[in-house]
Amino acid sequence: MKILDESQGRQTDRGSHKHERGNQWETFHNVTLLPSDPWRPHRRSRLLIKGCLLWLRCWLERVCGMEWYGYAALGILTAILSFVMDMSVSKLLAAHQWLYTKLDGNNLLQFLCWTLYPACFCALSSSLCHNICPFATGSGIPEVRTMLAGIEMPNYLSLTNMFTKFLGLICTLAAGSTVFLGKVGPFVHLSTMMGDYLSNLISLVQVTKKKAQGDMLVVAASVGVASCFGAPVSGVLFSLEVMSSHFSTKNYLPSFFSVVCGALTFRLFSVWSGDEETLQVLFKTHFPSALPFFPMEILMFALLGLLCGAVSCLYLFLHRCMLQFTTTNVGFVKMLKSEKCLYSALVTFFLASLTYSHSLGQYMASKHTMKQLLTSLLDCRQWTFQSHNVSEQLDPEALSVWGSSVCPVYLSLAVFLLMKLWMSVLACTLPLPAGYFMPVFIYGAAIGRLLAEGMIYISSTTMTPGNEWSSINPGGYALAGAAAFSGAVTHTLSPALLAVELTGQFSHVVPALLATLLANAVARSGHRPSFYDAVSISKRLPHLPSLMLAHPKLVSAQVGHLLGVRTVQLQRAASPQEVQHVLDNTSTETQIPVVDSHDSPILLGVVVRAELLMFLRHCRAAENVDPHLEDVCTIHSASALLSPHNTIQEAYSILSLSGAQTVFVTDRGRLLGLITWSEMKRILEDAAKET
């Protein structure tokens, strides 16, 4: 027993010593950080580095503000993403062309290579969207427009969406000109997501807290276009026309600064990669500089604008019919919900079969990429000149894309225009990331080219030799047609400047702008929605400018008829119990309206939620005194007021322009309710369901 007691005593002593050492370790660990800690070594060095970083942050913010570094980073990072995407797509397209060439002599294997290669990539793109993030499908521009208007849509700015959209867009573009889809729209969406994350990062590191998320998203929309084409000015104008219903002038300088950084980075990467020798335009042209066009050609450019406007009306009509079919047909909707991958593969296989180079594709220049198609259409040399003037022979490479001995250029251009009109509309139904601006841009260039070549042929056969119509520049008509048709489809004028920036041909800025204006006049007649407006209406997005085209009564709808439940309010002589009750029932509102009394609800202003909490703490401290609300809190004046007779459009404009989250509705000073962004979203969603 004694031995047992001694052993137990020794164990108790050891346990007490271990417990004492543990307490000493915890005490010492809580008091100071041990230099020998293996997880955080070199404490003094880390403190020195941290101090230097803090000094650098303060110094950088004193120079120009942290948001300007964010604007520069946004342009540079977006340009890098654009270059990486273009390089990846070019490698995949080259691999497809190499495999197709290696199978020369076996028509069956060539047909399978031609059709299955793009079908597999489109199926992979749809599969990524279906299994990872369904919000990555489509262009993304309608959703970005809705977010820039003030409606919160956090799912469209997530990191998962950004990853899915980037990979899915690469797969879509790898399908080539078979599906005839571009990258502008999705890349604007990618740039917006990048801007959202940079805005959050800036808010964490800057010393002076500023709310700049909305400004960063507006700038990001401009950078997306500039990083695709290296066109800074048209990128800002595109953001002004398409993305924002109200563009603040304070965003001009940040937008131009960011797009210049993006465009310069995009072009420098082209030089460093060896694709270009120096900084130059994306599509090199050689228009005559002495006499770009004759004065009488202005009439033909005007005719081209009217023609592009008429064709754009047909294109938009087919697009609206296709959208209505895809949203109302029950069987089609069920198939898209469960079999997106199969649908994309089948549609792409069908389109690729039509563009097979040994069948109908030989009349549509299907072997060439979209960049090669646009470059050939902008060629300033006359393709029909060779057959009418044997003294000057045309380079065979100029006709290798569109013409041959068995296929004249007129037939190729006509078949291309007829087939791509409905094929591009069908491709718009594919549930994958895709852009729709570049296809209509190329389509308009083909319209202008066909008109110019037709004029040359007519003048050479019916008029005297040497007349001015036989020496016109068909590339200039292709440039004006591209600007006019794309501007008519999107209801914008910025494509006119984009066409000039892409080619560097500023001599044709007036004809391009004239054609674009006339095409817009035809396309906008009858209040027809643009391409992006039609998509917004089809998706039932709460975007008021689009909904007003489909729901004209919404323009005259009055705010008083659409107010929800009565808002919570405080009287200026409110007791602590009433304040506590209001705070318990309004957990999200930061401002509470204050009225004269409940019997006479004359709006006096608003009180901040933080001051109400201070008011309650003051009441608890003063036990014998029961103060009123107006004795302790400051009643601030309301920033914006509406009458019940104001329209929804006016309320929408005030919320967008003022940046306020709440607008109060009063009638002769009496508070009737309030309009918030969440309430506005509910009203617009209800209106969208009725379309």
Short mmCIF file of N, CA and C in Angstrom, two decimals, residues 214-337:
data_model
loop_
_atom_site.label_atom_id
_atom_site.label_comp_id
_atom_site.label_asym_id
_atom_site.label_seq_id
_atom_site.Cartn_x
_atom_site.Cartn_y
_atom_site.Cartn_z
N GLY A 214 -19.82 51.05 -58.00
CA GLY A 214 -20.58 51.40 -59.19
C GLY A 214 -19.72 52.05 -60.26
N ASP A 215 -18.81 52.94 -59.85
CA ASP A 215 -17.90 53.57 -60.81
C ASP A 215 -16.98 52.55 -61.46
N MET A 216 -16.50 51.59 -60.67
CA MET A 216 -15.61 50.57 -61.22
C MET A 216 -16.32 49.70 -62.24
N LEU A 217 -17.59 49.39 -62.02
CA LEU A 217 -18.34 48.57 -62.97
C LEU A 217 -18.56 49.31 -64.28
N VAL A 218 -18.82 50.61 -64.20
CA VAL A 218 -18.99 51.41 -65.43
C VAL A 218 -17.69 51.44 -66.22
N VAL A 219 -16.58 51.64 -65.52
CA VAL A 219 -15.27 51.65 -66.19
C VAL A 219 -14.96 50.28 -66.78
N ALA A 220 -15.31 49.22 -66.06
CA ALA A 220 -15.02 47.86 -66.54
C ALA A 220 -15.78 47.55 -67.82
N ALA A 221 -16.99 48.07 -67.96
CA ALA A 221 -17.74 47.84 -69.20
C ALA A 221 -17.03 48.46 -70.40
N SER A 222 -16.38 49.61 -70.21
CA SER A 222 -15.62 50.23 -71.29
C SER A 222 -14.35 49.45 -71.61
N VAL A 223 -13.71 48.94 -70.56
CA VAL A 223 -12.45 48.22 -70.75
C VAL A 223 -12.67 46.93 -71.52
N GLY A 224 -13.84 46.29 -71.34
CA GLY A 224 -14.09 45.03 -72.02
C GLY A 224 -14.04 45.17 -73.53
N VAL A 225 -14.60 46.24 -74.07
CA VAL A 225 -14.57 46.46 -75.51
C VAL A 225 -13.17 46.86 -75.97
N ALA A 226 -12.52 47.73 -75.21
CA ALA A 226 -11.19 48.20 -75.61
C ALA A 226 -10.18 47.07 -75.61
N SER A 227 -10.31 46.11 -74.71
CA SER A 227 -9.36 45.00 -74.64
C SER A 227 -9.59 43.97 -75.73
N CYS A 228 -10.78 43.96 -76.32
CA CYS A 228 -11.04 43.03 -77.43
C CYS A 228 -10.46 43.52 -78.74
N PHE A 229 -10.53 44.82 -78.98
CA PHE A 229 -10.13 45.37 -80.27
C PHE A 229 -8.97 46.35 -80.19
N GLY A 230 -8.56 46.74 -78.99
CA GLY A 230 -7.56 47.79 -78.89
C GLY A 230 -8.10 49.13 -79.34
N ALA A 231 -9.40 49.37 -79.10
CA ALA A 231 -10.07 50.60 -79.52
C ALA A 231 -10.58 51.34 -78.29
N PRO A 232 -9.81 52.29 -77.75
CA PRO A 232 -10.20 52.91 -76.48
C PRO A 232 -11.40 53.85 -76.57
N VAL A 233 -11.45 54.70 -77.60
CA VAL A 233 -12.51 55.71 -77.66
C VAL A 233 -13.87 55.06 -77.89
N SER A 234 -13.96 54.15 -78.82
CA SER A 234 -15.24 53.48 -79.08
C SER A 234 -15.65 52.59 -77.92
N GLY A 235 -14.69 52.12 -77.12
CA GLY A 235 -15.04 51.35 -75.93
C GLY A 235 -15.80 52.18 -74.92
N VAL A 236 -15.35 53.42 -74.71
CA VAL A 236 -16.06 54.31 -73.78
C VAL A 236 -17.43 54.69 -74.34
N LEU A 237 -17.50 54.96 -75.63
CA LEU A 237 -18.79 55.31 -76.23
C LEU A 237 -19.76 54.14 -76.20
N PHE A 238 -19.25 52.94 -76.37
CA PHE A 238 -20.11 51.75 -76.29
C PHE A 238 -20.69 51.60 -74.89
N SER A 239 -19.86 51.83 -73.89
CA SER A 239 -20.36 51.77 -72.51
C SER A 239 -21.39 52.85 -72.25
N LEU A 240 -21.21 54.02 -72.84
CA LEU A 240 -22.15 55.11 -72.66
C LEU A 240 -23.50 54.80 -73.31
N GLU A 241 -23.47 54.19 -74.50
CA GLU A 241 -24.71 53.96 -75.24
C GLU A 241 -25.45 52.71 -74.79
N VAL A 242 -24.73 51.63 -74.61
CA VAL A 242 -25.37 50.34 -74.38
C VAL A 242 -25.53 50.03 -72.91
N MET A 243 -24.48 50.25 -72.13
CA MET A 243 -24.46 49.74 -70.76
C MET A 243 -25.20 50.63 -69.78
N SER A 244 -25.14 51.93 -69.91
CA SER A 244 -25.64 52.82 -68.88
C SER A 244 -26.80 53.64 -69.41
N SER A 245 -27.91 53.61 -68.67
CA SER A 245 -29.03 54.49 -69.01
C SER A 245 -28.72 55.93 -68.61
N HIS A 246 -27.88 56.12 -67.58
CA HIS A 246 -27.41 57.45 -67.17
C HIS A 246 -25.91 57.35 -66.94
N PHE A 247 -25.14 58.09 -67.72
CA PHE A 247 -23.68 58.04 -67.63
C PHE A 247 -23.21 59.32 -66.95
N SER A 248 -22.58 59.16 -65.79
CA SER A 248 -22.09 60.30 -65.05
C SER A 248 -20.80 60.82 -65.66
N THR A 249 -20.67 62.15 -65.74
CA THR A 249 -19.47 62.73 -66.34
C THR A 249 -18.22 62.46 -65.51
N LYS A 250 -18.37 62.15 -64.23
CA LYS A 250 -17.20 61.86 -63.41
C LYS A 250 -16.53 60.55 -63.81
N ASN A 251 -17.24 59.72 -64.59
CA ASN A 251 -16.67 58.44 -65.02
C ASN A 251 -15.90 58.55 -66.33
N TYR A 252 -15.92 59.72 -66.97
CA TYR A 252 -15.21 59.86 -68.25
C TYR A 252 -13.71 59.68 -68.09
N LEU A 253 -13.11 60.43 -67.18
CA LEU A 253 -11.65 60.35 -67.02
C LEU A 253 -11.19 58.98 -66.55
N PRO A 254 -11.81 58.37 -65.53
CA PRO A 254 -11.40 57.00 -65.17
C PRO A 254 -11.60 56.00 -66.31
N SER A 255 -12.68 56.17 -67.08
CA SER A 255 -12.92 55.23 -68.18
C SER A 255 -11.84 55.34 -69.25
N PHE A 256 -11.52 56.55 -69.66
CA PHE A 256 -10.50 56.73 -70.69
C PHE A 256 -9.12 56.29 -70.18
N PHE A 257 -8.84 56.56 -68.92
CA PHE A 257 -7.55 56.14 -68.37
C PHE A 257 -7.43 54.61 -68.37
N SER A 258 -8.49 53.93 -67.96
CA SER A 258 -8.44 52.47 -67.88
C SER A 258 -8.41 51.83 -69.26
N VAL A 259 -9.20 52.37 -70.20
CA VAL A 259 -9.23 51.76 -71.54
C VAL A 259 -7.92 52.00 -72.27
N VAL A 260 -7.26 53.12 -72.03
CA VAL A 260 -5.95 53.34 -72.65
C VAL A 260 -4.94 52.33 -72.11
N CYS A 261 -4.98 52.08 -70.81
CA CYS A 261 -4.10 51.05 -70.24
C CYS A 261 -4.39 49.69 -70.85
N GLY A 262 -5.68 49.36 -71.01
CA GLY A 262 -6.04 48.08 -71.58
C GLY A 262 -5.67 47.96 -73.05
N ALA A 263 -5.99 48.97 -73.84
CA ALA A 263 -5.68 48.92 -75.27
C ALA A 263 -4.18 48.88 -75.52
N LEU A 264 -3.42 49.67 -74.75
CA LEU A 264 -1.97 49.68 -74.91
C LEU A 264 -1.37 48.33 -74.53
N THR A 265 -1.85 47.73 -73.44
CA THR A 265 -1.34 46.42 -73.03
C THR A 265 -1.68 45.36 -74.08
N PHE A 266 -2.91 45.41 -74.61
CA PHE A 266 -3.32 44.42 -75.61
C PHE A 266 -2.44 44.50 -76.85
N ARG A 267 -2.14 45.71 -77.30
CA ARG A 267 -1.32 45.84 -78.51
C ARG A 267 0.15 45.53 -78.24
N LEU A 268 0.63 45.85 -77.05
CA LEU A 268 2.02 45.52 -76.72
C LEU A 268 2.22 44.01 -76.65
N PHE A 269 1.26 43.28 -76.14
CA PHE A 269 1.38 41.83 -76.11
C PHE A 269 1.40 41.25 -77.52
N SER A 270 0.70 41.87 -78.44
CA SER A 270 0.75 41.41 -79.83
C SER A 270 2.15 41.61 -80.42
N VAL A 271 2.81 42.69 -80.01
CA VAL A 271 4.18 42.94 -80.49
C VAL A 271 5.15 41.98 -79.83
N TRP A 272 5.04 41.80 -78.52
CA TRP A 272 5.97 40.94 -77.80
C TRP A 272 5.83 39.47 -78.20
N SER A 273 4.63 39.07 -78.61
CA SER A 273 4.43 37.68 -79.02
C SER A 273 4.93 37.41 -80.44
N GLY A 274 5.28 38.46 -81.18
CA GLY A 274 5.76 38.29 -82.54
C GLY A 274 4.70 38.37 -83.60
N ASP A 275 3.42 38.58 -83.21
CA ASP A 275 2.36 38.68 -84.21
C ASP A 275 2.44 39.97 -85.00
N GLU A 276 2.90 41.04 -84.37
CA GLU A 276 3.02 42.33 -85.04
C GLU A 276 4.42 42.88 -84.83
N GLU A 277 4.83 43.75 -85.75
CA GLU A 277 6.15 44.36 -85.64
C GLU A 277 6.13 45.59 -84.77
N THR A 278 5.02 46.32 -84.77
CA THR A 278 4.91 47.53 -83.97
C THR A 278 3.44 47.74 -83.62
N LEU A 279 3.16 48.79 -82.85
CA LEU A 279 1.78 49.10 -82.48
C LEU A 279 1.03 49.59 -83.71
N GLN A 280 -0.03 48.88 -84.08
CA GLN A 280 -0.80 49.25 -85.26
C GLN A 280 -2.23 48.77 -85.08
N VAL A 281 -3.06 49.09 -86.08
CA VAL A 281 -4.47 48.75 -86.00
C VAL A 281 -4.64 47.24 -86.12
N LEU A 282 -5.80 46.76 -85.69
CA LEU A 282 -6.05 45.32 -85.70
C LEU A 282 -6.26 44.79 -87.11
N PHE A 283 -6.92 45.58 -87.97
CA PHE A 283 -7.17 45.17 -89.35
C PHE A 283 -6.50 46.17 -90.28
N LYS A 284 -5.41 45.76 -90.87
CA LYS A 284 -4.64 46.66 -91.74
C LYS A 284 -5.32 46.78 -93.10
N THR A 285 -5.50 48.01 -93.54
CA THR A 285 -6.10 48.31 -94.83
C THR A 285 -5.21 49.28 -95.59
N HIS A 286 -5.46 49.38 -96.89
CA HIS A 286 -4.65 50.25 -97.76
C HIS A 286 -5.58 51.07 -98.65
N PHE A 287 -6.42 51.87 -98.04
CA PHE A 287 -7.33 52.71 -98.81
C PHE A 287 -6.55 53.83 -99.48
N PRO A 288 -6.99 54.28 -100.65
CA PRO A 288 -6.32 55.42 -101.30
C PRO A 288 -6.51 56.69 -100.47
N SER A 289 -5.42 57.39 -100.24
CA SER A 289 -5.47 58.59 -99.40
C SER A 289 -5.69 59.87 -100.20
N ALA A 290 -5.33 59.87 -101.48
CA ALA A 290 -5.48 61.08 -102.28
C ALA A 290 -6.96 61.42 -102.49
N LEU A 291 -7.76 60.45 -102.87
CA LEU A 291 -9.19 60.66 -103.10
C LEU A 291 -9.93 59.45 -102.53
N PRO A 292 -10.26 59.47 -101.21
CA PRO A 292 -10.89 58.29 -100.58
C PRO A 292 -12.22 57.93 -101.23
N PHE A 293 -13.05 58.93 -101.57
CA PHE A 293 -14.33 58.67 -102.23
C PHE A 293 -14.75 59.95 -102.96
N PHE A 294 -15.59 59.76 -103.97
CA PHE A 294 -16.10 60.89 -104.74
C PHE A 294 -17.29 61.51 -104.02
N PRO A 295 -17.54 62.81 -104.25
CA PRO A 295 -18.68 63.45 -103.56
C PRO A 295 -20.02 62.78 -103.83
N MET A 296 -20.22 62.29 -105.07
CA MET A 296 -21.49 61.66 -105.39
C MET A 296 -21.68 60.32 -104.68
N GLU A 297 -20.59 59.76 -104.17
CA GLU A 297 -20.72 58.48 -103.46
C GLU A 297 -21.43 58.63 -102.13
N ILE A 298 -21.59 59.84 -101.64
CA ILE A 298 -22.32 60.05 -100.40
C ILE A 298 -23.74 59.50 -100.53
N LEU A 299 -24.32 59.64 -101.72
CA LEU A 299 -25.67 59.10 -101.94
C LEU A 299 -25.68 57.58 -101.83
N MET A 300 -24.64 56.95 -102.31
CA MET A 300 -24.58 55.49 -102.23
C MET A 300 -24.35 55.03 -100.78
N PHE A 301 -23.57 55.80 -100.03
CA PHE A 301 -23.40 55.45 -98.61
C PHE A 301 -24.73 55.62 -97.86
N ALA A 302 -25.49 56.63 -98.24
CA ALA A 302 -26.81 56.79 -97.62
C ALA A 302 -27.73 55.63 -97.99
N LEU A 303 -27.67 55.20 -99.26
CA LEU A 303 -28.46 54.05 -99.68
C LEU A 303 -28.02 52.79 -98.92
N LEU A 304 -26.72 52.66 -98.72
CA LEU A 304 -26.22 51.51 -97.96
C LEU A 304 -26.75 51.53 -96.53
N GLY A 305 -26.83 52.71 -95.91
CA GLY A 305 -27.37 52.80 -94.57
C GLY A 305 -28.83 52.39 -94.51
N LEU A 306 -29.63 52.83 -95.48
CA LEU A 306 -31.04 52.44 -95.52
C LEU A 306 -31.18 50.94 -95.74
N LEU A 307 -30.33 50.38 -96.60
CA LEU A 307 -30.38 48.95 -96.86
C LEU A 307 -30.02 48.15 -95.61
N CYS A 308 -28.97 48.57 -94.92
CA CYS A 308 -28.57 47.88 -93.68
C CYS A 308 -29.66 48.00 -92.61
N GLY A 309 -30.32 49.14 -92.54
CA GLY A 309 -31.41 49.29 -91.59
C GLY A 309 -32.56 48.36 -91.89
N ALA A 310 -32.90 48.20 -93.17
CA ALA A 310 -33.99 47.30 -93.54
C ALA A 310 -33.64 45.84 -93.24
N VAL A 311 -32.42 45.44 -93.56
CA VAL A 311 -32.00 44.07 -93.26
C VAL A 311 -31.93 43.83 -91.76
N SER A 312 -31.53 44.85 -91.00
CA SER A 312 -31.47 44.70 -89.54
C SER A 312 -32.86 44.49 -88.95
N CYS A 313 -33.88 45.13 -89.53
CA CYS A 313 -35.25 44.91 -89.06
C CYS A 313 -35.66 43.45 -89.27
N LEU A 314 -35.31 42.89 -90.41
CA LEU A 314 -35.60 41.47 -90.65
C LEU A 314 -34.84 40.58 -89.69
N TYR A 315 -33.57 40.89 -89.46
CA TYR A 315 -32.75 40.10 -88.53
C TYR A 315 -33.32 40.16 -87.11
N LEU A 316 -33.68 41.35 -86.65
CA LEU A 316 -34.22 41.48 -85.29
C LEU A 316 -35.59 40.81 -85.17
N PHE A 317 -36.38 40.84 -86.24
CA PHE A 317 -37.67 40.15 -86.21
C PHE A 317 -37.48 38.64 -86.06
N LEU A 318 -36.56 38.08 -86.83
CA LEU A 318 -36.28 36.64 -86.70
C LEU A 318 -35.73 36.31 -85.32
N HIS A 319 -34.91 37.20 -84.79
CA HIS A 319 -34.35 36.97 -83.45
C HIS A 319 -35.44 37.00 -82.39
N ARG A 320 -36.37 37.93 -82.47
CA ARG A 320 -37.46 37.99 -81.50
C ARG A 320 -38.37 36.76 -81.62
N CYS A 321 -38.63 36.32 -82.84
CA CYS A 321 -39.44 35.11 -83.01
C CYS A 321 -38.76 33.89 -82.41
N MET A 322 -37.45 33.80 -82.60
CA MET A 322 -36.72 32.66 -82.03
C MET A 322 -36.71 32.72 -80.50
N LEU A 323 -36.56 33.92 -79.93
CA LEU A 323 -36.60 34.06 -78.46
C LEU A 323 -37.97 33.69 -77.91
N GLN A 324 -39.01 34.11 -78.61
CA GLN A 324 -40.36 33.77 -78.16
C GLN A 324 -40.59 32.26 -78.22
N PHE A 325 -40.08 31.62 -79.25
CA PHE A 325 -40.23 30.17 -79.36
C PHE A 325 -39.49 29.44 -78.25
N THR A 326 -38.28 29.88 -77.96
CA THR A 326 -37.48 29.20 -76.94
C THR A 326 -38.01 29.41 -75.52
N THR A 327 -38.80 30.43 -75.31
CA THR A 327 -39.33 30.68 -73.96
C THR A 327 -40.77 30.22 -73.78
N THR A 328 -41.49 29.97 -74.87
CA THR A 328 -42.89 29.56 -74.76
C THR A 328 -43.14 28.11 -75.12
N ASN A 329 -42.29 27.51 -75.95
CA ASN A 329 -42.48 26.12 -76.32
C ASN A 329 -42.11 25.21 -75.15
N VAL A 330 -43.08 24.43 -74.67
CA VAL A 330 -42.87 23.63 -73.46
C VAL A 330 -41.82 22.56 -73.68
N GLY A 331 -41.89 21.88 -74.81
CA GLY A 331 -40.91 20.82 -75.07
C GLY A 331 -39.50 21.34 -75.20
N PHE A 332 -39.35 22.48 -75.85
CA PHE A 332 -38.02 23.07 -76.01
C PHE A 332 -37.46 23.51 -74.66
N VAL A 333 -38.30 24.11 -73.82
CA VAL A 333 -37.85 24.57 -72.51
C VAL A 333 -37.40 23.38 -71.66
N LYS A 334 -38.14 22.27 -71.69
CA LYS A 334 -37.75 21.09 -70.92
C LYS A 334 -36.43 20.51 -71.42
N MET A 335 -36.23 20.53 -72.74
CA MET A 335 -34.98 20.00 -73.28
C MET A 335 -33.79 20.86 -72.87
N LEU A 336 -33.97 22.18 -72.87
CA LEU A 336 -32.87 23.05 -72.48
C LEU A 336 -32.54 22.93 -70.99
N LYS A 337 -33.51 22.56 -70.18
CA LYS A 337 -33.26 22.42 -68.75
C LYS A 337 -32.44 21.19 -68.44
#
